[in-house]
XYZ file of C-alpha atoms in Angstrom:
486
model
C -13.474 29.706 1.727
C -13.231 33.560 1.009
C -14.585 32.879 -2.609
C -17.960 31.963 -0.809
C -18.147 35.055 1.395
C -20.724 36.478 -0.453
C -23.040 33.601 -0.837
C -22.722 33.268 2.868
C -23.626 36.699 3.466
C -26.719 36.833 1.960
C -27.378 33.354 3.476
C -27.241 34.984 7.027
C -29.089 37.998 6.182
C -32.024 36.491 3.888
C -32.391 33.066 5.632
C -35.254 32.806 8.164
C -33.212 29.950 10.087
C -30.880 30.639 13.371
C -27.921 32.266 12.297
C -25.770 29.403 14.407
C -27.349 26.742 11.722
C -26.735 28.898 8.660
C -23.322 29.051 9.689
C -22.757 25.578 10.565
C -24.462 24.605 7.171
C -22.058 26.470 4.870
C -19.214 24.771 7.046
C -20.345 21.422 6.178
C -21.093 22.497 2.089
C -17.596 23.989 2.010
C -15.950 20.579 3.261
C -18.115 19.302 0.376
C -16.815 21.260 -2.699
C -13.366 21.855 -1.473
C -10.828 19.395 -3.045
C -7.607 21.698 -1.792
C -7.721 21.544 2.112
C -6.688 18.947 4.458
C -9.469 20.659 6.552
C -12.212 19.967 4.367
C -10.910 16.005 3.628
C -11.280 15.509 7.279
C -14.580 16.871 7.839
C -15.950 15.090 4.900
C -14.869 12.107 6.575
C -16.405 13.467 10.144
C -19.489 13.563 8.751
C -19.891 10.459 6.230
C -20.216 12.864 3.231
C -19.141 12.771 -0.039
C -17.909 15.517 -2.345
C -20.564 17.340 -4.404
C -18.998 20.093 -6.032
C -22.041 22.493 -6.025
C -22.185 24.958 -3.122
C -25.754 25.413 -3.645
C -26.626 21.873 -3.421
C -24.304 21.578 -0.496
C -25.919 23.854 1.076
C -29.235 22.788 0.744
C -28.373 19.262 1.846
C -26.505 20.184 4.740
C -29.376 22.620 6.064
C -31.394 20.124 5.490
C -29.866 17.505 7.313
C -29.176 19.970 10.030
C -32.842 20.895 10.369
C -34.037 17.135 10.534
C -30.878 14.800 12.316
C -30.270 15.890 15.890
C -27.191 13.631 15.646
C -26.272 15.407 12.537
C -26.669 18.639 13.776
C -24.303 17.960 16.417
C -21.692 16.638 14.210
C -22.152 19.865 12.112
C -21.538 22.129 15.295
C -18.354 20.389 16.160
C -17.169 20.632 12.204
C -17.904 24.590 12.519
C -16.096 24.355 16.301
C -12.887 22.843 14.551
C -12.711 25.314 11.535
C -12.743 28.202 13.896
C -10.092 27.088 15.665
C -8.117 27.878 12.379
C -6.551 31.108 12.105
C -7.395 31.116 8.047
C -10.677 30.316 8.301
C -11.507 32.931 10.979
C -10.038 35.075 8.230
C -11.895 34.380 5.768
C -15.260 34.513 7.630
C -14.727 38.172 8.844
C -14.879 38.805 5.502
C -18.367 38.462 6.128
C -18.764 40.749 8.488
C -17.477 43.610 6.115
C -20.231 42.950 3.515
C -23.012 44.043 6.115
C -23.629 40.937 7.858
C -21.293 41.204 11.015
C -24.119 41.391 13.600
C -25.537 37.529 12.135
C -22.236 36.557 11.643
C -21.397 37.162 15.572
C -24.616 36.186 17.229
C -24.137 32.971 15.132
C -20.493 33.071 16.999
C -21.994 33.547 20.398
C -24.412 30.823 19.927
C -21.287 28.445 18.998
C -19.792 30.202 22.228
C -22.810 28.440 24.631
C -22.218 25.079 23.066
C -18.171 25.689 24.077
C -15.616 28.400 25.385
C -12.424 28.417 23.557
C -9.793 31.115 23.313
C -10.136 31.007 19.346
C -13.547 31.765 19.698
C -13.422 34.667 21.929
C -10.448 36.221 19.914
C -12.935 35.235 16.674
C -15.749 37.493 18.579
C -13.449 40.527 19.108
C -12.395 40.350 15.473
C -16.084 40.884 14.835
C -16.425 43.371 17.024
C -13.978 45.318 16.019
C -14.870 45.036 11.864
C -18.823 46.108 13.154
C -17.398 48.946 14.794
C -14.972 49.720 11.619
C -18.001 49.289 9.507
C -20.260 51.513 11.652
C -17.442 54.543 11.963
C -17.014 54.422 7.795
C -21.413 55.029 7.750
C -21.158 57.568 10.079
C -17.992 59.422 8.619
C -20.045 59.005 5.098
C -22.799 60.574 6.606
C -20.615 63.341 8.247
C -19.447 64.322 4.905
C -22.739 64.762 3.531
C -23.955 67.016 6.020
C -20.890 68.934 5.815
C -21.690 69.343 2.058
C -25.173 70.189 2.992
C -24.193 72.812 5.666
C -21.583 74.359 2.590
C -24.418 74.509 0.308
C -26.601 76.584 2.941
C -24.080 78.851 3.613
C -23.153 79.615 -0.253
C -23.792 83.227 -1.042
C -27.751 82.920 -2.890
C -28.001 85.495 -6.034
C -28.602 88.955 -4.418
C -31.735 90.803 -5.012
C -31.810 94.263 -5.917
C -30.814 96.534 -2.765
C -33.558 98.015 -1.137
C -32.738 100.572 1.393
C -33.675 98.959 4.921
C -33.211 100.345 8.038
C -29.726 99.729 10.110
C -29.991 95.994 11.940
C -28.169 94.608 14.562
C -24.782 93.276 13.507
C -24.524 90.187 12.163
C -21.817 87.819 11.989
C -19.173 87.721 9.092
C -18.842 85.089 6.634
C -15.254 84.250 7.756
C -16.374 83.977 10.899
C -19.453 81.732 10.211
C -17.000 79.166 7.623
C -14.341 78.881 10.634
C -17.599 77.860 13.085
C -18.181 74.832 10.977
C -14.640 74.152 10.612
C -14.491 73.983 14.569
C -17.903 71.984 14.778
C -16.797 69.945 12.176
C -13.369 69.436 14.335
C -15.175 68.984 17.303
C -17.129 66.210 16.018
C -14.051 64.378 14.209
C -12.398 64.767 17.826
C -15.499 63.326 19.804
C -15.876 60.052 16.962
C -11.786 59.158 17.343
C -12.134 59.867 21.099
C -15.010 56.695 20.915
C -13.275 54.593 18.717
C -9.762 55.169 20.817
C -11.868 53.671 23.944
C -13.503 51.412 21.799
C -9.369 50.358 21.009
C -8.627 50.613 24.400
C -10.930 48.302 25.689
C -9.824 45.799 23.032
C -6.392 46.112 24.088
C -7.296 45.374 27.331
C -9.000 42.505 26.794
C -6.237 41.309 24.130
C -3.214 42.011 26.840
C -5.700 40.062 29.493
C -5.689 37.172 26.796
C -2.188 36.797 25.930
C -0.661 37.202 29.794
C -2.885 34.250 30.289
C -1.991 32.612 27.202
C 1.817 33.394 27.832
C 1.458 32.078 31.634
C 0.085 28.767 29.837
C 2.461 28.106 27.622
C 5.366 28.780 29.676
C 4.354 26.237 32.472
C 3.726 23.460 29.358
C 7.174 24.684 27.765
C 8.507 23.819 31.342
C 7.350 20.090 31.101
C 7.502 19.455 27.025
C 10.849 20.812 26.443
C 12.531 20.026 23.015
C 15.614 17.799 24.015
C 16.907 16.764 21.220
C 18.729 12.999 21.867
C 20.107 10.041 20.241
C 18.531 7.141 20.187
C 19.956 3.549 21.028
C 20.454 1.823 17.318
C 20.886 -1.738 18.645
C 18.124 -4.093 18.693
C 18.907 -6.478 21.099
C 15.750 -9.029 20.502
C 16.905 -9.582 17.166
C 20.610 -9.488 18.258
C 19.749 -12.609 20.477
C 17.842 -14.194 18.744
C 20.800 -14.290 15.692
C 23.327 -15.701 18.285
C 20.695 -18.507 19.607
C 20.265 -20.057 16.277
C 24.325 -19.997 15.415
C 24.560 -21.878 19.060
C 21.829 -24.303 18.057
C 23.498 -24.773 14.454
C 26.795 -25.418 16.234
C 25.064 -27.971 18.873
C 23.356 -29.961 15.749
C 26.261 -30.281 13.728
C 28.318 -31.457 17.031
C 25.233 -33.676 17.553
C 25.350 -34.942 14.357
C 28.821 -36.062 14.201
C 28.589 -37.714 17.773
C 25.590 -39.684 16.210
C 27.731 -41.035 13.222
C 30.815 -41.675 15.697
C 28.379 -43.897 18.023
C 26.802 -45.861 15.508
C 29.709 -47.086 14.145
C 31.329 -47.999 17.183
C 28.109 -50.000 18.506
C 27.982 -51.788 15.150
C 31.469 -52.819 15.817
C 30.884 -53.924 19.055
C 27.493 -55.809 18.513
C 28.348 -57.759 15.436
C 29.942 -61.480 16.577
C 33.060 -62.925 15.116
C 32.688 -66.217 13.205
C 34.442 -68.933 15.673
C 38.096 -70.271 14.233
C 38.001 -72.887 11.490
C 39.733 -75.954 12.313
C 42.877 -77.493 10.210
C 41.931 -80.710 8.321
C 44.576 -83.693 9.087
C 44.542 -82.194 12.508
C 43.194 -83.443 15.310
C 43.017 -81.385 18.389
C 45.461 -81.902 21.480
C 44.094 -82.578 24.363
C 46.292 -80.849 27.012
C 47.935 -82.776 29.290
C 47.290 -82.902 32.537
C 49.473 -83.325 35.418
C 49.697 -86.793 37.402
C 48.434 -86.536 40.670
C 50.234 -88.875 43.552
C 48.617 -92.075 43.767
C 47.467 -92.142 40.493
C 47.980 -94.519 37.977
C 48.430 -92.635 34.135
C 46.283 -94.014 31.289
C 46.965 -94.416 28.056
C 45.865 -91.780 26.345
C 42.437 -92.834 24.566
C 41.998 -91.177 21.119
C 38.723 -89.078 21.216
C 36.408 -87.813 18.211
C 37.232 -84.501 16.589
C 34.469 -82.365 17.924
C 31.871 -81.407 15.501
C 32.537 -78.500 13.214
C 30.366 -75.056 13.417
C 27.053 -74.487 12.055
C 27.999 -72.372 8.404
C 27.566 -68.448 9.151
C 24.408 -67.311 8.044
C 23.885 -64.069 5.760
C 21.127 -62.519 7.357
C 20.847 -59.762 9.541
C 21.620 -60.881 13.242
C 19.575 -59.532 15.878
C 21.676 -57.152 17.376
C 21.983 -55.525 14.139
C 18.265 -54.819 13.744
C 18.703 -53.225 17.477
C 21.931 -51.131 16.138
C 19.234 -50.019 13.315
C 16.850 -48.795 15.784
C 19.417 -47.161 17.629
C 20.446 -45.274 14.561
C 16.912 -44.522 13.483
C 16.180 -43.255 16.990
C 19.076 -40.977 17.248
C 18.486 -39.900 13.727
C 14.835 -38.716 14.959
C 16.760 -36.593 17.844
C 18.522 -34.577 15.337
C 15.609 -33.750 13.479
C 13.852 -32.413 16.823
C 17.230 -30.541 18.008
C 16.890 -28.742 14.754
C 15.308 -25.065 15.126
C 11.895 -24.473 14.005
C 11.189 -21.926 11.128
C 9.134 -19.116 12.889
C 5.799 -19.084 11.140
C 4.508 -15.756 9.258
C 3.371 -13.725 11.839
C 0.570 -10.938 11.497
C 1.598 -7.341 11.979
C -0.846 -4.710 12.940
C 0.547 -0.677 13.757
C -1.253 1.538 15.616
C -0.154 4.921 16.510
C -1.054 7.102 19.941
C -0.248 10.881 20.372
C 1.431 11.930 24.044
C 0.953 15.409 25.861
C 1.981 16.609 28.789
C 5.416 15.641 31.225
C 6.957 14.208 28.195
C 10.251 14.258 30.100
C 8.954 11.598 32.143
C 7.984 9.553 29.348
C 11.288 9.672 27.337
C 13.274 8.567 30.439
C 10.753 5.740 30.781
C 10.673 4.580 27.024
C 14.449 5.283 26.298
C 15.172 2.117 25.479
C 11.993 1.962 22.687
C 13.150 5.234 20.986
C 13.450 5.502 17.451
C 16.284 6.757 15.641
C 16.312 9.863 13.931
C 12.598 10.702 14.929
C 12.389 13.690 17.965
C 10.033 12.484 20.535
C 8.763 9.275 19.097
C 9.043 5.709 20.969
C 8.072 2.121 19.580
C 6.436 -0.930 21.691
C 6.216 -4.199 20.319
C 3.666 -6.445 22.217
C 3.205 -10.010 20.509
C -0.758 -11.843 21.521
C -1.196 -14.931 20.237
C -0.021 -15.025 16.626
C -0.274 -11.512 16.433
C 2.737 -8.643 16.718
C 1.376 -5.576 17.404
C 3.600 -2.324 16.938
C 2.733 0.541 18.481
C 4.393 4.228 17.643
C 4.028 6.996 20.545
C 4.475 10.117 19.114
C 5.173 13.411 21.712
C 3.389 16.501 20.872
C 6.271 19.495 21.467
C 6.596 23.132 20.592
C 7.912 23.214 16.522
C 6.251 19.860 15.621
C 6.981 19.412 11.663
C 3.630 19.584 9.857
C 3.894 16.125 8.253
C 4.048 14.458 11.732
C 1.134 16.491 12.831
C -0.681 15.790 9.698
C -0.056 11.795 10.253
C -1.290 12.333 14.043
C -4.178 13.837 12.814
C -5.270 10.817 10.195
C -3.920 8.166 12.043
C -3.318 8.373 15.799
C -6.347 6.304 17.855
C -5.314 7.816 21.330
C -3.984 10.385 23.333
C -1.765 9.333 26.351
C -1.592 12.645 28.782
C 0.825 12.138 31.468
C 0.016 15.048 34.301
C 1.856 18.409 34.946
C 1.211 20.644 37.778
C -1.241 22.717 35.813
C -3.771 20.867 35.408
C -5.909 23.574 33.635
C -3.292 24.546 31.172
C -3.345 20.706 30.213
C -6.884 20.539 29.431
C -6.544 23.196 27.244
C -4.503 21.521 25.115
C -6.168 18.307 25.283
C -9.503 20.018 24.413
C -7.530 21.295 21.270
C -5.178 18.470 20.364
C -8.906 16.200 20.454
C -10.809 18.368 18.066
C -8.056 17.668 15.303
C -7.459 13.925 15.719
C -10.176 12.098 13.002
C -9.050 8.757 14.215
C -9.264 9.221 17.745
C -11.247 6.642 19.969
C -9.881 6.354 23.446
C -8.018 8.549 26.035
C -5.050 6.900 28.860
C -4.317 9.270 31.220
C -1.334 8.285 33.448
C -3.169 8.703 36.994
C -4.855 5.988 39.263
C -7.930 8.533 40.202
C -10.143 10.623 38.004
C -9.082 13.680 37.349
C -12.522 15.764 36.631
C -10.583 18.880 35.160
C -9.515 16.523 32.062
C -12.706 14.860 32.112
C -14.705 17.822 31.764
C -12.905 18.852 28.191
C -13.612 15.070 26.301
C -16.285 12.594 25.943
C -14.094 10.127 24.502
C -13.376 7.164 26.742
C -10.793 7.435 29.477
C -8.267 5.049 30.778
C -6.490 5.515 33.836
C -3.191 3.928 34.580
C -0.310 4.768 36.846
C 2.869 4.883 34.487
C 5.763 3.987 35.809
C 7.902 2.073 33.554
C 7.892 0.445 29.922
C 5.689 -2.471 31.217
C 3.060 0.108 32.124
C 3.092 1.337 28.901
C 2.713 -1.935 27.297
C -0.441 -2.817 29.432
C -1.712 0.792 28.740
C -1.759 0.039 25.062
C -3.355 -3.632 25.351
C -6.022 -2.177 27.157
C -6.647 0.481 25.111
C -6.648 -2.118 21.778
C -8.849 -4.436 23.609
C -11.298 -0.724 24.253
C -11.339 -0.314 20.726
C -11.716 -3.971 19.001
């Protein structure tokens, strides 16, 4: 962005436009021909722009846009809000303000001020300040010099006329005397311009000291509720773990079942199938058994009686109670099939990823069960609608965050879940920051059952509220924020 410093200069000192707009414009071209920055890739995709690679057509577009889409104009603002809020780009705008236009460059900055306070921006104003004041001090010390040469060149001896006799005059002072006046004036002056600029210091100091107590007091009440524990995670996955032992059980049970299923059907074909009656001997004739002579009785001769007929020949086909032992078998044979586990159909997995601030504490003893090993602060729900798994990855904002996980955060993560500290204010600080930098974000769950208007104040993205108490909170949290957003 310093490359540019020039052409933004004479932007902000030739352009007839409010400076705020002029400012806001060259934001928005920037984003368009830089190809380097993470910055300007997500404030192309901010605005719905496309790279152009011209910084005077940018320019031109974006101004133009700026001057005729309230919308876009708005969008533009917030682009030039988020930039400032980055230490190298506030660097390489002062540079601005050391080519002569410092006083557009910071009523443009107090415009952006009216729209919204940040510390960034207030430090950014001082900067100015201070380079105006620089700026100003190296004019007048170039026009102290000059007048000091001008004074010299008075008081140089001019070529002496002839002598004249003239009557005795008053004394007059010596040159020595007259050179080591100016030295003293000259001293005297010097003295008076570094007495101004050390108040001029001294009131920045102030200020700055004012700043960073406040700033220090801040951060060491979040440090107190976001400190960097450093733990290990649970490795086991006990869903999975289950569900491995359930289908050995049910592989075990089926192979039981279908030995028990063989075993019975033989055994009721054994039992169901009739023996063929005896076959009698031929020359034989059956005995009739004698029977015993009753008293009184007078014993017969015994009369010879017909052989009784012999059986109906066995036929081949399949008895009756066969066909039912069939059924049986075919039956049973249907169980088996049914007892047998179901392959799990494909299922559809969709991940989503949410950034968490605040009492952090209280969400890692919540979610310690769901944390993921080898990642600091980062916890994983798995909620399953319909045919649908959706995976969820809460990721803890702490002091000494690597930059790739806040550069994922910043592209990816579709919510912020705050969970409340005591200082409420120093909170929304960071959730007024920590906003301005996620391009994905579309929804805000803040672990309260009332509104909490200090938090409230700092967004306008949509708010959920939801006491948080355990995993199953954070589960319905997450469904109601993906319903929010579908």
């Amino acid at each position: 962005m310093r490359e540019y410093a020039d052409f933004l200069a004479t932007k902000l000192k030739e352009s007839s436009r409010k400076p705020l707009d002029t400012l806001a414009a060259f934001v928005v071209a920037w984003s368009c021909v830089d190809s380097t920055k993470p910055l300007s890739l997500s404030l192309r995709r901010m605005l719905g722009l496309g790279y152009i690679g011209s910084m005077e057509e940018a320019f031109s577009k974006a101004l133009a846009l700026i001057s005729s889409d309230p919308g876009f104009k708005e969008k533009a603002i917030e682009a030039l809000y988020i930039a400032v809020d980055r230490d190298w780009v506030r660097k390489d705008l002062l540079e601005v303000a050391w080519k002569n236009a410092g006083k557009e460059l910071l009523q443009a900055i107090n415009e952006l001020s009216n729209f919204r306070r940040s510390y960034s921006i207030n430090i950014f104003k001082n900067e100015i300040e201070s380079a105006i004041s620089a700026q100003q001090e190296k004019t007048f010390e170039a026009l102290q010099e000059q007048m000091i040469e001008r004074k010299a060149m008075e008081v140089s001896p001019t070529p002496q006329a002839p002598e004249v006799e003239k009557p005795p005059l008053p004394s007059k002072e010596k040159p020595e005397e007259v050179e080591a006046k100016l030295v003293k004036d000259e001293l005297t002056e010097n003295i008076k311009a570094l007495s101004r600029e050390l108040s001029g210091i001294k009131i920045f100091l102030d200020k700055l000291n004012e700043t960073l107590n406040s700033l220090r007091s801040d951060l060491s009440e979040l440090l107190k509720n976001t400190s960097s524990l450093v733990f290990l995670a649970k490795m086991s996955d006990t869903l999975e773990y289950g569900l491995s032992e359930l289908k050995k059980s049910i592989e075990g049970i089926r192979q039981e079942l279908s030995s028990l299923t063989k075993t019975l059907i033989k055994e009721i074909k054994e039992i169901a199938t009739p023996l063929p009656p005896p076959m009698p001997v031929e020359g034989k004739k059956p005995e009739k058994a004698p029977e015993a002579p009753q008293v009184g009785t007078i014993i017969e001769e015994k009369i010879e009686t017909p052989p009784p007929p012999s059986p109906p020949p066995i036929s081949i086909e399949t008895p009756e109670s066969e066909e039912g032992v069939l059924e049986v078998e075919k039956a049973l044979r249907a169980l088996d099939k049914a007892l047998e586990a179901p392959e799990a159909p494909e299922e559809k997995v969709e991940n989503y990823l949410f950034a968490a601030i605040g009492n952090l504490n209280k969400l890692e003893n919540i979610l310690r069960d769901h944390a993921i090993a080898g990642k600091e602060r980062r916890w994983r729900i798995s909620i399953r609608i319909d045919s649908i798994r959706y995976v969820g990855d809460i990721q803890g904002l702490y002091p000494g965050i690597s930059e790739d996980v806040l550069k994922e955060l910043m592209e990816k993560s579709i919510s912020i879940i705050v969970l409340p500290v005591k200082n409420i204010a120093s909170l929304a600080k960071v959730l007024e920051k920590v906003q301005t930098i996620l391009v994905s974000l579309k929804v805000i769950i803040i672990d309260s059952e009332n509104p909490i208007k200090e938090l409230e104040k700092v967004t306008s993205y949509p708010i959920i509220y939801r006491k948080i108490d355990s995993a199953d909170d954070v589960r319905k949290a997450i469904v109601e924020a993906l319903r929010k957003i579908s």
